[in-house]
CSV table of C-alpha atoms in Angstrom, one decimal:
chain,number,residue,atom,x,y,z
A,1,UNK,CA,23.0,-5.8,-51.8
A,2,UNK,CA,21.1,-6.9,-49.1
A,3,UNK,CA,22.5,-9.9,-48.7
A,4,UNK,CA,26.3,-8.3,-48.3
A,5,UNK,CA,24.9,-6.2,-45.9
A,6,UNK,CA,23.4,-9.1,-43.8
A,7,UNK,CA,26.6,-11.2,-44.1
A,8,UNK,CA,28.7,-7.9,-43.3
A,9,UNK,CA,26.3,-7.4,-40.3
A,10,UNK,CA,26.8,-10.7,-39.0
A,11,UNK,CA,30.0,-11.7,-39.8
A,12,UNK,CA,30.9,-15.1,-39.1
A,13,UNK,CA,27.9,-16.3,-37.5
A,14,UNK,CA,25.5,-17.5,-39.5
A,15,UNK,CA,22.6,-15.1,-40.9
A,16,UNK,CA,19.1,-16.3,-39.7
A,17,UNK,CA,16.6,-17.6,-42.1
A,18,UNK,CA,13.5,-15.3,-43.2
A,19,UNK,CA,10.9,-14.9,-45.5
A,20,UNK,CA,12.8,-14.0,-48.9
A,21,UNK,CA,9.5,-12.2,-50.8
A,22,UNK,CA,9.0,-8.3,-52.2
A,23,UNK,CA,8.2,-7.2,-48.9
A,24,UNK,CA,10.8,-8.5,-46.6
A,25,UNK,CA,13.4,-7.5,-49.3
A,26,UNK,CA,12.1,-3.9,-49.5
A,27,UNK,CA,11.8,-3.6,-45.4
A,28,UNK,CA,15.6,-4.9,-45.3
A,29,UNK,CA,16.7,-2.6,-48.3
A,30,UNK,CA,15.1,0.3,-46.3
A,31,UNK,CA,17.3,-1.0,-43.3
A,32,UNK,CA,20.3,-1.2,-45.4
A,33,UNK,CA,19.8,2.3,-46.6
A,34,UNK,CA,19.6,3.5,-43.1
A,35,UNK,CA,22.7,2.0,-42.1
A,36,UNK,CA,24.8,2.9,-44.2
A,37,UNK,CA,23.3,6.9,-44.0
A,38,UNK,CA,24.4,6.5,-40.0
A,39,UNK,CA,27.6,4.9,-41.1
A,40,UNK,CA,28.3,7.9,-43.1
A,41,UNK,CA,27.2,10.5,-40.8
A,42,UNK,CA,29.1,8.7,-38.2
A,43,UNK,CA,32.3,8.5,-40.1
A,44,UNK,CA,31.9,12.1,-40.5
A,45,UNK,CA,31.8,13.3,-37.4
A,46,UNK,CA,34.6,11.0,-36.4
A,47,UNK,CA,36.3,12.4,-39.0
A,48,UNK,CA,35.4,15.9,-36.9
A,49,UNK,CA,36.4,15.2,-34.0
A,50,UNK,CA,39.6,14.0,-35.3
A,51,UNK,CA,40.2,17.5,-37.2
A,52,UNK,CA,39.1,19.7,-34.2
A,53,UNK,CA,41.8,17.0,-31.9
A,54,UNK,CA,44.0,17.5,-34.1
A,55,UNK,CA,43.4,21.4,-34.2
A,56,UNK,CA,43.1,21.6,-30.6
A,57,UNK,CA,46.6,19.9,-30.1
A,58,UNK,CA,48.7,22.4,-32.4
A,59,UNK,CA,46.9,25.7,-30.4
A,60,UNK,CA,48.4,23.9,-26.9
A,61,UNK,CA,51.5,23.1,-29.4
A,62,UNK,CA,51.5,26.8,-30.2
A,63,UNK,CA,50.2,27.8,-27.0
A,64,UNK,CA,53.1,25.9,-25.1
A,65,UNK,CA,56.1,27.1,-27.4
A,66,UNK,CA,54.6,30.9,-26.7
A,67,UNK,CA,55.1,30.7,-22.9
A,68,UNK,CA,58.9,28.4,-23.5
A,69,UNK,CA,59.7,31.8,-26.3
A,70,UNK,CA,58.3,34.7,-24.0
A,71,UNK,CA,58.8,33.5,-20.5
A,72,UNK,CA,60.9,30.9,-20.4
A,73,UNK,CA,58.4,28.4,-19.3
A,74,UNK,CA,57.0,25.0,-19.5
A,75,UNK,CA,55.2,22.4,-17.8
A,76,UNK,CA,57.9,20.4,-17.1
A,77,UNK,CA,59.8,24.0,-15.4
A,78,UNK,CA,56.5,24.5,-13.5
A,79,UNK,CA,56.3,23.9,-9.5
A,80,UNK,CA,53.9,21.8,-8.4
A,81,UNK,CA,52.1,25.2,-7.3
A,82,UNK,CA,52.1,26.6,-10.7
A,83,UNK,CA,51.1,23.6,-12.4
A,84,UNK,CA,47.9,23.5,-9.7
A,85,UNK,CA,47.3,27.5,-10.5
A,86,UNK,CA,47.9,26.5,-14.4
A,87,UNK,CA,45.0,23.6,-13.3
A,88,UNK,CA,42.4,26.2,-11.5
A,89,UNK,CA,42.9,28.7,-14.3
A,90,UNK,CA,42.4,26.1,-17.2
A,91,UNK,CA,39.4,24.6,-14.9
A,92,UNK,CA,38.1,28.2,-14.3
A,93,UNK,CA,38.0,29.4,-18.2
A,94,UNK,CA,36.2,25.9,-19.1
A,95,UNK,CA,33.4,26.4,-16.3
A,96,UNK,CA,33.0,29.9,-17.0
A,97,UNK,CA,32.8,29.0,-20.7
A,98,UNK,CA,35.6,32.1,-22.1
A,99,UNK,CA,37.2,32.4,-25.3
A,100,UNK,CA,40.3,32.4,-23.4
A,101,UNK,CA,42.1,33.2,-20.3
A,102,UNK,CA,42.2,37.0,-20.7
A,103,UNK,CA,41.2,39.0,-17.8
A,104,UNK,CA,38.9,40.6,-19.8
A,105,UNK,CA,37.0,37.2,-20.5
A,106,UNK,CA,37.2,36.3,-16.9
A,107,UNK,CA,35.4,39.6,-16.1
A,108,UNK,CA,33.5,39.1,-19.3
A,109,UNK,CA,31.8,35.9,-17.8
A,110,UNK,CA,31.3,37.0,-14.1
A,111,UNK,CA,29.0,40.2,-14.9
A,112,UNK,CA,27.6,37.6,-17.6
A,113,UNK,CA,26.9,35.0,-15.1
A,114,UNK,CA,26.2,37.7,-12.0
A,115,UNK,CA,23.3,39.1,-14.2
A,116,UNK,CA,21.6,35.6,-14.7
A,117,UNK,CA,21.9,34.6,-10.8
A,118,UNK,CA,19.9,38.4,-10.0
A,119,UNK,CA,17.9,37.6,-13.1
A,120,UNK,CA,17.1,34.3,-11.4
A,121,UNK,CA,17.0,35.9,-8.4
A,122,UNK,CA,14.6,38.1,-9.0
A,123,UNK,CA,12.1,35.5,-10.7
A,124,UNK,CA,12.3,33.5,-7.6
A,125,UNK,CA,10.8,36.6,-5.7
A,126,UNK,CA,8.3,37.3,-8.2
A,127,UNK,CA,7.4,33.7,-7.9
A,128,UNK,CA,7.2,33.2,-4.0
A,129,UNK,CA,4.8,36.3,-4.0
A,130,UNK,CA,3.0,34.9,-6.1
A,131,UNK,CA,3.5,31.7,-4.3
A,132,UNK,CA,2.1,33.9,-0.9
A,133,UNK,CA,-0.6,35.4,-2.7
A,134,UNK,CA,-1.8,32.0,-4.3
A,135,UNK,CA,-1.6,30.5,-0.7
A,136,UNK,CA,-3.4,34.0,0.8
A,137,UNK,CA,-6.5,33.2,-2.1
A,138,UNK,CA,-6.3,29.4,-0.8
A,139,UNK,CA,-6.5,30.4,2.7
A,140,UNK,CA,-9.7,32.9,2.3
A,141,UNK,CA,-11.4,30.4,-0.1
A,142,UNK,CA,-11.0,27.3,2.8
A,143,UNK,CA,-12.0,29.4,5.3
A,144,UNK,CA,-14.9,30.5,3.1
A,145,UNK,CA,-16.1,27.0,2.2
A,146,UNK,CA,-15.6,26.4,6.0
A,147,UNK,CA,-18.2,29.3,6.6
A,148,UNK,CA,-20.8,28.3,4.2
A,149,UNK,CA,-20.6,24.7,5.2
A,150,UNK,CA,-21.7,25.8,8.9
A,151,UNK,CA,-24.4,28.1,7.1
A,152,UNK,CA,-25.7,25.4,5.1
A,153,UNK,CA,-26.0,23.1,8.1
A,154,UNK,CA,-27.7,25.9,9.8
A,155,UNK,CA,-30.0,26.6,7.3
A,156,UNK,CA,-30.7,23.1,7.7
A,157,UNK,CA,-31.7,22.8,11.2
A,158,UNK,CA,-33.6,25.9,10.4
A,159,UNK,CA,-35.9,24.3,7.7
A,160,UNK,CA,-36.4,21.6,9.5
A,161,UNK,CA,-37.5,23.8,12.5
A,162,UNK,CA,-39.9,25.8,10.4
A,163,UNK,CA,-40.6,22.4,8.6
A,164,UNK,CA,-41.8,20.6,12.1
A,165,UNK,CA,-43.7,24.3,12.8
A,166,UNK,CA,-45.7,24.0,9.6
A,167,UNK,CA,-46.1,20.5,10.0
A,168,UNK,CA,-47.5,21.4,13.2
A,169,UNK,CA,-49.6,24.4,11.9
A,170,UNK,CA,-51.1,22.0,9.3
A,171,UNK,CA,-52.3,19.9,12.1
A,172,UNK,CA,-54.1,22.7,13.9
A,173,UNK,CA,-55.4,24.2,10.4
A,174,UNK,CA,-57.0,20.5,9.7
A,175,UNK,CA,-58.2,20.4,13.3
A,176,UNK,CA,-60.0,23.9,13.1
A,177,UNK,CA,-61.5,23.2,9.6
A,178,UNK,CA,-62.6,19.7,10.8
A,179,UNK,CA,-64.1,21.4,14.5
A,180,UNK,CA,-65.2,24.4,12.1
A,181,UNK,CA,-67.0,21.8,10.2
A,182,UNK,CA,-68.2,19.8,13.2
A,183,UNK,CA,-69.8,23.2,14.3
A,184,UNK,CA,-71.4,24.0,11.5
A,185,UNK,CA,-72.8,20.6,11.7
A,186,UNK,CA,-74.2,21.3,15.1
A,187,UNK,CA,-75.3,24.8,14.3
A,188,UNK,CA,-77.9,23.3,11.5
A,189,UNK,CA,-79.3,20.5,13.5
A,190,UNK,CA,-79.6,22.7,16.5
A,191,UNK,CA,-81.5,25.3,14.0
């Protein structure tokens, strides 16, 4: 079986050589099985399209004999004005996605399609506030970053004013303690 399926696959040209064991033999069976499973489903829907073609052409049949019974018309008796009216209708129903041509269906579709543009409409305002609230948030968290950025740096300098003050404290503290000592020094040996 699989080697039908490769000559089929290849068809004239020649089928390359490969390693004929258990593995390579299941791997190309699975392949085989595979194809074939697309073939069918492809066939089918071929087969689909061809019915709903084939459906399609006896309602325009249908459709066309109507409007030759009814009114007397056909697309041959048409203007070129009617056949471009006939056009924008046809081209009309299909983007607007109707059942038919009706009025009704026509009407049927505009509200349907007016509602999702307000619905649509009305999302992209709920989104831009949110949009201009999100930027408002943004705004008042840069500005406070900016703000305690400055009040770090002048918490800075401060420390290191207070820093250089105790530094310079320490310094007299030493020197008293050191004279203090000195004097105490002087006080005994004068004694």
């Amino acid at each position: 079986q699989v080697t039908l399926w490769l000559k089929k696959i290849y068809g004239n040209r020649p089928v390359p050589q490969y390693e004929v064991n258990a593995r390579t033999i299941d791997i190309l069976y699975e392949l085989v099985e595979c194809n074939e499973a697309r073939d069918r489903d492809v066939s089918l829907l071929i087969e689909d399209m061809k019915q709903k073609a084939t459906e399609y052409e006896a309602e325009a049949n249908y459709l066309q004999g109507l409007l030759a019974e009814s009114l007397g018309l056909s697309l041959s008796s048409l203007s070129s004005e009617g056949t471009s009216y006939l056009s924008v209708l046809v081209n009309s129903a299909m983007t607007l996605e109707t059942k038919d041509t009706s009025l009704a269906s026509f009407f049927s579709a505009i509200n349907d399609m007016t509602s999702e543009l307000y619905a649509t409409e009305s999302k992209n305002r709920e989104m831009e506030l949110e949009l201009s609230n999100l930027r408002k948030k943004l705004t008042a968290a840069v500005m406070l970053e900016k703000q305690l950025e400055e009040d770090l740096k002048k918490t800075e300098e401060l420390l290191e004013v207070e820093k250089a003050k105790a530094d310079s404290r320490s310094q007299n503290l030493k020197f008293l303690k050191d004279k203090s000592e000195d004097l105490k020094i002087r006080i005994k040996a004068a004694e």
